[in-house]
Tab-separated table of C-alpha atoms in Angstrom:
chain	number	residue	atom	x	y	z
A	1	TYR	CA	-6.536	12.870	-8.880
A	2	ALA	CA	-9.794	11.326	-10.024
A	3	GLY	CA	-10.519	11.884	-13.682
A	4	THR	CA	-6.985	12.893	-14.648
A	5	GLU	CA	-5.477	11.482	-17.806
A	6	GLY	CA	-1.931	10.688	-18.791
A	7	PRO	CA	1.084	10.140	-16.565
A	8	PRO	CA	0.990	11.573	-13.040
A	9	THR	CA	2.439	15.057	-12.832
A	10	SER	CA	2.666	15.188	-9.048
A	11	SER	CA	3.124	12.735	-6.233
A	12	TYR	CA	1.025	12.252	-3.123
A	13	PRO	CA	2.509	14.482	-0.379
A	14	SER	CA	4.805	12.564	1.995
A	15	LEU	CA	3.228	14.215	5.023
A	16	LEU	CA	-0.158	12.752	4.058
A	17	VAL	CA	1.432	9.312	3.725
A	18	VAL	CA	2.680	9.672	7.329
A	19	GLU	CA	-0.758	10.865	8.463
A	20	SER	CA	-2.364	7.866	6.790
A	21	PHE	CA	0.028	5.530	8.613
A	22	CYS	CA	-0.666	7.216	11.974
A	23	GLN	CA	-4.420	6.967	11.473
A	24	SER	CA	-4.064	3.264	10.674
A	25	CYS	CA	-2.056	2.738	13.865
A	26	GLY	CA	-4.675	4.642	15.868
A	27	LEU	CA	-7.443	2.442	14.509
A	28	LEU	CA	-5.437	-0.684	15.275
A	29	ARG	CA	-4.793	0.542	18.833
A	30	ALA	CA	-8.442	1.484	19.358
A	31	ALA	CA	-9.627	-1.898	18.097
A	32	THR	CA	-7.260	-4.035	20.148
A	33	GLY	CA	-6.345	-2.053	23.283
A	34	THR	CA	-2.919	-2.053	24.890
A	35	ALA	CA	-1.204	-5.257	25.949
A	36	GLY	CA	-2.526	-6.264	29.362
A	37	GLU	CA	-5.267	-3.612	29.395
A	38	PRO	CA	-8.861	-3.812	28.200
A	39	ARG	CA	-10.007	-1.621	25.337
A	40	ASP	CA	-10.897	1.875	26.582
A	41	GLU	CA	-12.913	4.030	24.177
A	42	THR	CA	-12.358	7.133	26.334
A	43	LYS	CA	-8.635	7.278	25.531
A	44	VAL	CA	-7.220	8.813	22.382
A	45	PRO	CA	-3.800	7.674	21.103
A	46	VAL	CA	-1.323	10.453	20.308
A	47	VAL	CA	1.928	10.093	18.376
A	48	ALA	CA	4.578	12.241	20.000
A	49	LYS	CA	7.611	11.267	17.943
A	50	LEU	CA	8.434	9.459	14.737
A	51	ALA	CA	12.040	8.423	14.168
A	52	GLY	CA	13.754	6.586	11.352
A	53	LEU	CA	11.160	7.368	8.706
A	54	ARG	CA	12.304	6.402	5.257
A	55	PHE	CA	10.598	6.969	1.941
A	56	THR	CA	11.696	4.627	-0.822
A	57	GLY	CA	9.663	6.204	-3.585
A	58	GLU	CA	6.711	8.391	-4.386
A	59	ALA	CA	3.016	7.590	-4.501
A	60	GLY	CA	1.067	8.850	-7.471
A	61	PRO	CA	-2.502	8.712	-8.712
A	62	GLY	CA	-3.786	5.133	-8.759
A	63	ASP	CA	-1.027	3.771	-6.506
A	64	LEU	CA	-1.855	1.524	-3.546
A	65	LEU	CA	-0.314	2.409	-0.179
A	66	GLU	CA	0.386	-0.509	2.139
A	67	HIS	CA	1.378	0.102	5.757
A	68	HIS	CA	3.497	-2.555	7.459
A	69	VAL	CA	3.561	-2.352	11.255
């Protein structure tokens, strides 16, 4: 989207918004560990299921995405 002029003609794909959220959660998990367990850099978090996802709008060029956990 860099360097485009005028109003956005397409939105950021919803699947990439979900991926961005999952990556943020993975970083948070890696940085803090699981409750009651020490941080273990040999484990990789995997998301097996997402339920109740809701999109309230579209993200376009120049928009800021905020993830609330």
